[in-house]
Amino acid sequence: MMQGVGRVFAAIVVGLGLTSMAPADEFDPDRASFDPETKFVITPYGAILGDPAQLTDLATGRTGFSYCTAVPDKDRGLLLMASIVIPAQDGAEGGGHAAMMTVDQAREFIAYLRKAPEWAKVATDNEVGLFSKPIGDVIGAEGEAEHLTIKFVSDEQSNGAIRIEHVLGGVTKAFGFGINPAQKFATQVEHTLETALAQNPDAAPAEDAEKSKLFE
């Protein structure tokens, strides 16, 4: 299920007031590695909790950041909430968006993001120019009421990037990530998921051996 993240965004903003005693790391928007020990970073748009990946809201061109948490669900078990936080900027108020994924969906999400460097190298080596290709569907499929898909895109100079698209209720939300930030987001999601599963082992689904082979 996809939903707005007004409450999550508000919690992040409120939390910033509590971080004044914590060390802030210098933020590199193109860094691929994720540091789970980082409490918050200072960006041109203010302090952001955690060690986020930077992205672009493709509808507005505004800069956003990733934020992840896991929540229990009585029907579906543990759910991973991958959030997009858009700080106030350019005279516009802040906002956000979130994807709720099951454990299996979250693992597919991670695997698809991690294909980005390989696909980017192929695009550069073959000078493909403007190009777009779906990497995989995480939630639903094209034409369904809810659809979350990850796409690879390259520009005129064959530079690769990742586009995450969500369609719900006839409305499309799309976010662009550089190759390195996409890898950081994948690790951020993985860390959140695996930490939550370690704390709630009964929430982990039974492993499907055939599906597991797809990601070896």
mmCIF file of C-alpha atoms in Angstrom:
data_model
loop_
_atom_site.group_PDB
_atom_site.id
_atom_site.type_symbol
_atom_site.label_atom_id
_atom_site.label_comp_id
_atom_site.label_asym_id
_atom_site.label_seq_id
_atom_site.Cartn_x
_atom_site.Cartn_y
_atom_site.Cartn_z
ATOM 1 C CA MET A 1 0.000 0.000 0.000
ATOM 2 C CA MET A 2 1.185 3.492 -0.833
ATOM 3 C CA GLN A 3 0.281 6.454 1.314
ATOM 4 C CA GLY A 4 1.217 10.036 2.169
ATOM 5 C CA VAL A 5 3.784 10.544 4.877
ATOM 6 C CA GLY A 6 2.637 13.724 6.536
ATOM 7 C CA ARG A 7 2.918 12.218 9.999
ATOM 8 C CA VAL A 8 6.336 10.712 9.268
ATOM 9 C CA PHE A 9 7.584 14.000 7.804
ATOM 10 C CA ALA A 10 6.291 15.869 10.840
ATOM 11 C CA ALA A 11 8.075 13.428 13.140
ATOM 12 C CA ILE A 12 11.325 13.977 11.268
ATOM 13 C CA VAL A 13 10.973 17.760 11.540
ATOM 14 C CA VAL A 14 10.174 17.562 15.251
ATOM 15 C CA GLY A 15 13.069 15.182 15.758
ATOM 16 C CA LEU A 16 15.522 17.688 14.345
ATOM 17 C CA GLY A 17 15.151 19.789 17.445
ATOM 18 C CA LEU A 18 16.438 16.866 19.503
ATOM 19 C CA THR A 19 19.605 16.317 17.497
ATOM 20 C CA SER A 20 21.536 19.411 18.534
ATOM 21 C CA MET A 21 23.688 17.338 20.886
ATOM 22 C CA ALA A 22 24.430 14.644 18.300
ATOM 23 C CA PRO A 23 27.346 14.866 15.865
ATOM 24 C CA ALA A 24 26.348 15.756 12.312
ATOM 25 C CA ASP A 25 28.181 14.172 9.400
ATOM 26 C CA GLU A 26 29.158 16.139 6.321
ATOM 27 C CA PHE A 27 26.679 15.177 3.616
ATOM 28 C CA ASP A 28 27.881 14.012 0.210
ATOM 29 C CA PRO A 29 24.862 13.773 -2.143
ATOM 30 C CA ASP A 30 26.688 11.388 -4.494
ATOM 31 C CA ARG A 31 28.036 8.943 -1.912
ATOM 32 C CA ALA A 32 27.043 5.315 -2.536
ATOM 33 C CA SER A 33 27.765 3.977 0.968
ATOM 34 C CA PHE A 34 25.280 4.100 3.849
ATOM 35 C CA ASP A 35 26.312 4.608 7.476
ATOM 36 C CA PRO A 36 23.690 3.306 9.931
ATOM 37 C CA GLU A 37 25.482 5.051 12.801
ATOM 38 C CA THR A 38 24.867 8.530 11.366
ATOM 39 C CA LYS A 39 22.169 10.283 13.404
ATOM 40 C CA PHE A 40 21.564 13.140 10.997
ATOM 41 C CA VAL A 41 23.225 15.108 8.202
ATOM 42 C CA ILE A 42 23.303 18.804 7.355
ATOM 43 C CA THR A 43 22.124 19.608 3.824
ATOM 44 C CA PRO A 44 21.464 22.918 2.016
ATOM 45 C CA TYR A 45 17.819 22.357 3.002
ATOM 46 C CA GLY A 46 18.478 21.825 6.703
ATOM 47 C CA ALA A 47 19.151 18.814 8.897
ATOM 48 C CA ILE A 48 17.792 15.430 7.789
ATOM 49 C CA LEU A 49 17.571 12.451 10.116
ATOM 50 C CA GLY A 50 19.711 9.400 9.412
ATOM 51 C CA ASP A 51 22.050 9.019 6.439
ATOM 52 C CA PRO A 52 19.689 9.603 3.492
ATOM 53 C CA ALA A 53 20.068 9.194 -0.238
ATOM 54 C CA GLN A 54 19.426 12.368 -2.223
ATOM 55 C CA LEU A 55 16.845 12.325 -5.022
ATOM 56 C CA THR A 56 14.762 14.579 -7.244
ATOM 57 C CA ASP A 57 10.980 14.871 -7.252
ATOM 58 C CA LEU A 58 10.522 14.686 -11.017
ATOM 59 C CA ALA A 59 7.166 16.486 -10.950
ATOM 60 C CA THR A 60 8.563 19.627 -9.340
ATOM 61 C CA GLY A 61 12.335 19.398 -9.737
ATOM 62 C CA ARG A 62 12.716 19.784 -5.979
ATOM 63 C CA THR A 63 15.347 17.915 -3.982
ATOM 64 C CA GLY A 64 14.301 15.173 -1.590
ATOM 65 C CA PHE A 65 15.842 12.583 0.709
ATOM 66 C CA SER A 66 15.127 8.978 1.623
ATOM 67 C CA TYR A 67 14.025 7.748 5.037
ATOM 68 C CA CYS A 68 13.139 4.182 6.062
ATOM 69 C CA THR A 69 11.385 2.454 8.908
ATOM 70 C CA ALA A 70 9.609 -0.848 9.507
ATOM 71 C CA VAL A 71 6.152 -1.253 11.012
ATOM 72 C CA PRO A 72 4.117 -4.319 12.041
ATOM 73 C CA ASP A 73 0.867 -5.147 10.260
ATOM 74 C CA LYS A 74 -1.602 -7.625 11.742
ATOM 75 C CA ASP A 75 -2.511 -9.007 8.315
ATOM 76 C CA ARG A 76 0.729 -8.876 6.340
ATOM 77 C CA GLY A 77 3.401 -9.121 9.026
ATOM 78 C CA LEU A 78 6.339 -6.758 8.963
ATOM 79 C CA LEU A 79 6.105 -3.927 6.432
ATOM 80 C CA LEU A 80 8.964 -1.773 5.179
ATOM 81 C CA MET A 81 8.079 1.897 4.736
ATOM 82 C CA ALA A 82 10.398 3.522 2.226
ATOM 83 C CA SER A 83 9.744 7.246 2.485
ATOM 84 C CA ILE A 84 10.594 10.294 0.419
ATOM 85 C CA VAL A 85 11.005 13.511 2.415
ATOM 86 C CA ILE A 86 10.831 16.789 0.465
ATOM 87 C CA PRO A 87 12.091 19.682 2.623
ATOM 88 C CA ALA A 88 10.602 23.167 2.222
ATOM 89 C CA GLN A 89 12.398 24.935 -0.644
ATOM 90 C CA ASP A 90 11.872 27.406 -3.485
ATOM 91 C CA GLY A 91 8.992 28.993 -1.596
ATOM 92 C CA ALA A 92 7.091 25.688 -1.382
ATOM 93 C CA GLU A 93 6.179 23.843 1.790
ATOM 94 C CA GLY A 94 7.775 20.502 2.585
ATOM 95 C CA GLY A 95 6.036 17.196 2.051
ATOM 96 C CA GLY A 96 6.646 13.559 1.402
ATOM 97 C CA HIS A 97 5.514 10.216 0.087
ATOM 98 C CA ALA A 98 5.950 6.576 1.124
ATOM 99 C CA ALA A 99 5.769 3.026 -0.183
ATOM 100 C CA MET A 100 4.624 0.226 2.113
ATOM 101 C CA MET A 101 6.227 -3.071 1.100
ATOM 102 C CA THR A 102 6.067 -6.590 2.400
ATOM 103 C CA VAL A 103 9.356 -8.286 3.267
ATOM 104 C CA ASP A 104 9.485 -10.035 -0.115
ATOM 105 C CA GLN A 105 8.669 -6.826 -1.989
ATOM 106 C CA ALA A 106 11.335 -4.928 -0.068
ATOM 107 C CA ARG A 107 13.921 -7.545 -1.008
ATOM 108 C CA GLU A 108 12.953 -7.245 -4.665
ATOM 109 C CA PHE A 109 13.182 -3.454 -4.372
ATOM 110 C CA ILE A 110 16.757 -3.802 -3.056
ATOM 111 C CA ALA A 111 17.745 -6.270 -5.768
ATOM 112 C CA TYR A 112 16.388 -4.071 -8.572
ATOM 113 C CA LEU A 113 18.184 -0.969 -7.296
ATOM 114 C CA ARG A 114 21.428 -2.924 -7.179
ATOM 115 C CA LYS A 115 21.237 -3.644 -10.888
ATOM 116 C CA ALA A 116 21.801 0.068 -11.576
ATOM 117 C CA PRO A 117 25.646 0.140 -11.751
ATOM 118 C CA GLU A 118 25.764 -2.812 -14.150
ATOM 119 C CA TRP A 119 23.135 -1.296 -16.409
ATOM 120 C CA ALA A 120 24.834 2.103 -16.284
ATOM 121 C CA LYS A 121 28.108 0.553 -17.441
ATOM 122 C CA VAL A 122 26.328 -1.148 -20.333
ATOM 123 C CA ALA A 123 24.751 2.174 -21.332
ATOM 124 C CA THR A 124 28.094 3.987 -21.250
ATOM 125 C CA ASP A 125 30.061 1.255 -23.013
ATOM 126 C CA ASN A 126 27.497 1.056 -25.813
ATOM 127 C CA GLU A 127 26.722 4.794 -26.018
ATOM 128 C CA VAL A 128 22.983 4.127 -25.981
ATOM 129 C CA GLY A 129 22.041 7.797 -25.560
ATOM 130 C CA LEU A 130 18.443 8.502 -24.542
ATOM 131 C CA PHE A 131 17.033 5.237 -23.270
ATOM 132 C CA SER A 132 14.556 3.888 -20.737
ATOM 133 C CA LYS A 133 13.885 0.326 -19.637
ATOM 134 C CA PRO A 134 11.987 -1.129 -16.645
ATOM 135 C CA ILE A 135 14.183 -3.087 -14.241
ATOM 136 C CA GLY A 136 11.240 -4.624 -12.420
ATOM 137 C CA ASP A 137 7.840 -4.207 -10.794
ATOM 138 C CA VAL A 138 7.843 -4.186 -6.996
ATOM 139 C CA ILE A 139 4.126 -3.704 -6.349
ATOM 140 C CA GLY A 140 1.460 -4.656 -8.872
ATOM 141 C CA ALA A 141 1.886 -4.299 -12.630
ATOM 142 C CA GLU A 142 1.207 -1.677 -15.274
ATOM 143 C CA GLY A 143 -2.504 -0.916 -15.454
ATOM 144 C CA GLU A 144 -3.272 -2.116 -11.929
ATOM 145 C CA ALA A 145 -4.701 0.176 -9.262
ATOM 146 C CA GLU A 146 -1.363 0.278 -7.457
ATOM 147 C CA HIS A 147 1.893 -0.039 -9.320
ATOM 148 C CA LEU A 148 5.424 0.583 -8.088
ATOM 149 C CA THR A 149 8.157 0.066 -10.643
ATOM 150 C CA ILE A 150 11.876 0.790 -10.936
ATOM 151 C CA LYS A 151 13.259 1.963 -14.266
ATOM 152 C CA PHE A 152 16.721 2.561 -15.666
ATOM 153 C CA VAL A 153 17.141 5.693 -17.783
ATOM 154 C CA SER A 154 20.071 7.267 -19.581
ATOM 155 C CA ASP A 155 20.514 10.766 -21.008
ATOM 156 C CA GLU A 156 21.949 12.024 -24.302
ATOM 157 C CA GLN A 157 25.477 11.432 -23.007
ATOM 158 C CA SER A 158 24.556 7.852 -21.970
ATOM 159 C CA ASN A 159 24.788 8.693 -18.268
ATOM 160 C CA GLY A 160 22.587 6.321 -16.300
ATOM 161 C CA ALA A 161 20.089 7.041 -13.526
ATOM 162 C CA ILE A 162 17.221 5.349 -11.711
ATOM 163 C CA ARG A 163 13.567 6.363 -11.797
ATOM 164 C CA ILE A 164 11.099 5.066 -9.210
ATOM 165 C CA GLU A 165 7.482 5.430 -10.282
ATOM 166 C CA HIS A 166 4.372 4.880 -8.211
ATOM 167 C CA VAL A 167 0.856 4.943 -9.601
ATOM 168 C CA LEU A 168 -2.092 4.970 -7.209
ATOM 169 C CA GLY A 169 -5.611 6.188 -7.804
ATOM 170 C CA GLY A 170 -4.681 7.447 -11.247
ATOM 171 C CA VAL A 171 -1.924 9.693 -9.872
ATOM 172 C CA THR A 172 1.734 9.087 -10.719
ATOM 173 C CA LYS A 173 4.590 10.039 -8.411
ATOM 174 C CA ALA A 174 8.087 9.766 -9.874
ATOM 175 C CA PHE A 175 11.491 10.213 -8.253
ATOM 176 C CA GLY A 176 14.934 10.258 -9.845
ATOM 177 C CA PHE A 177 18.132 8.897 -8.269
ATOM 178 C CA GLY A 178 21.714 8.998 -9.442
ATOM 179 C CA ILE A 179 23.423 5.607 -9.637
ATOM 180 C CA ASN A 180 25.319 6.074 -6.356
ATOM 181 C CA PRO A 181 22.348 7.408 -4.357
ATOM 182 C CA ALA A 182 20.286 4.467 -5.641
ATOM 183 C CA GLN A 183 22.875 2.108 -4.127
ATOM 184 C CA LYS A 184 22.785 4.028 -0.869
ATOM 185 C CA PHE A 185 18.989 3.801 -0.800
ATOM 186 C CA ALA A 186 19.187 0.033 -1.377
ATOM 187 C CA THR A 187 21.525 -0.383 1.595
ATOM 188 C CA GLN A 188 19.394 1.903 3.753
ATOM 189 C CA VAL A 189 16.316 -0.211 2.987
ATOM 190 C CA GLU A 190 18.249 -3.432 3.569
ATOM 191 C CA HIS A 191 19.619 -2.270 6.919
ATOM 192 C CA THR A 192 16.181 -1.184 8.125
ATOM 193 C CA LEU A 193 14.570 -4.424 6.962
ATOM 194 C CA GLU A 194 17.170 -6.813 8.350
ATOM 195 C CA THR A 195 17.374 -4.962 11.667
ATOM 196 C CA ALA A 196 13.600 -5.184 12.069
ATOM 197 C CA LEU A 197 13.566 -8.866 11.116
ATOM 198 C CA ALA A 198 16.310 -9.624 13.631
ATOM 199 C CA GLN A 199 14.127 -8.047 16.294
ATOM 200 C CA ASN A 200 10.973 -9.794 15.013
ATOM 201 C CA PRO A 201 12.133 -13.144 13.539
ATOM 202 C CA ASP A 202 8.587 -14.524 13.344
ATOM 203 C CA ALA A 203 7.732 -11.826 10.787
ATOM 204 C CA ALA A 204 10.128 -13.216 8.167
ATOM 205 C CA PRO A 205 8.413 -15.104 5.308
ATOM 206 C CA ALA A 206 9.481 -18.609 4.364
ATOM 207 C CA GLU A 207 12.207 -18.417 1.754
ATOM 208 C CA ASP A 208 11.262 -19.410 -1.775
ATOM 209 C CA ALA A 209 14.280 -21.279 -3.164
ATOM 210 C CA GLU A 210 13.365 -20.715 -6.796
ATOM 211 C CA LYS A 211 12.888 -16.972 -6.342
ATOM 212 C CA SER A 212 16.121 -16.724 -4.379
ATOM 213 C CA LYS A 213 18.044 -18.040 -7.376
ATOM 214 C CA LEU A 214 16.974 -14.973 -9.379
ATOM 215 C CA PHE A 215 19.070 -12.731 -7.129
ATOM 216 C CA GLU A 216 22.262 -14.759 -6.850
#
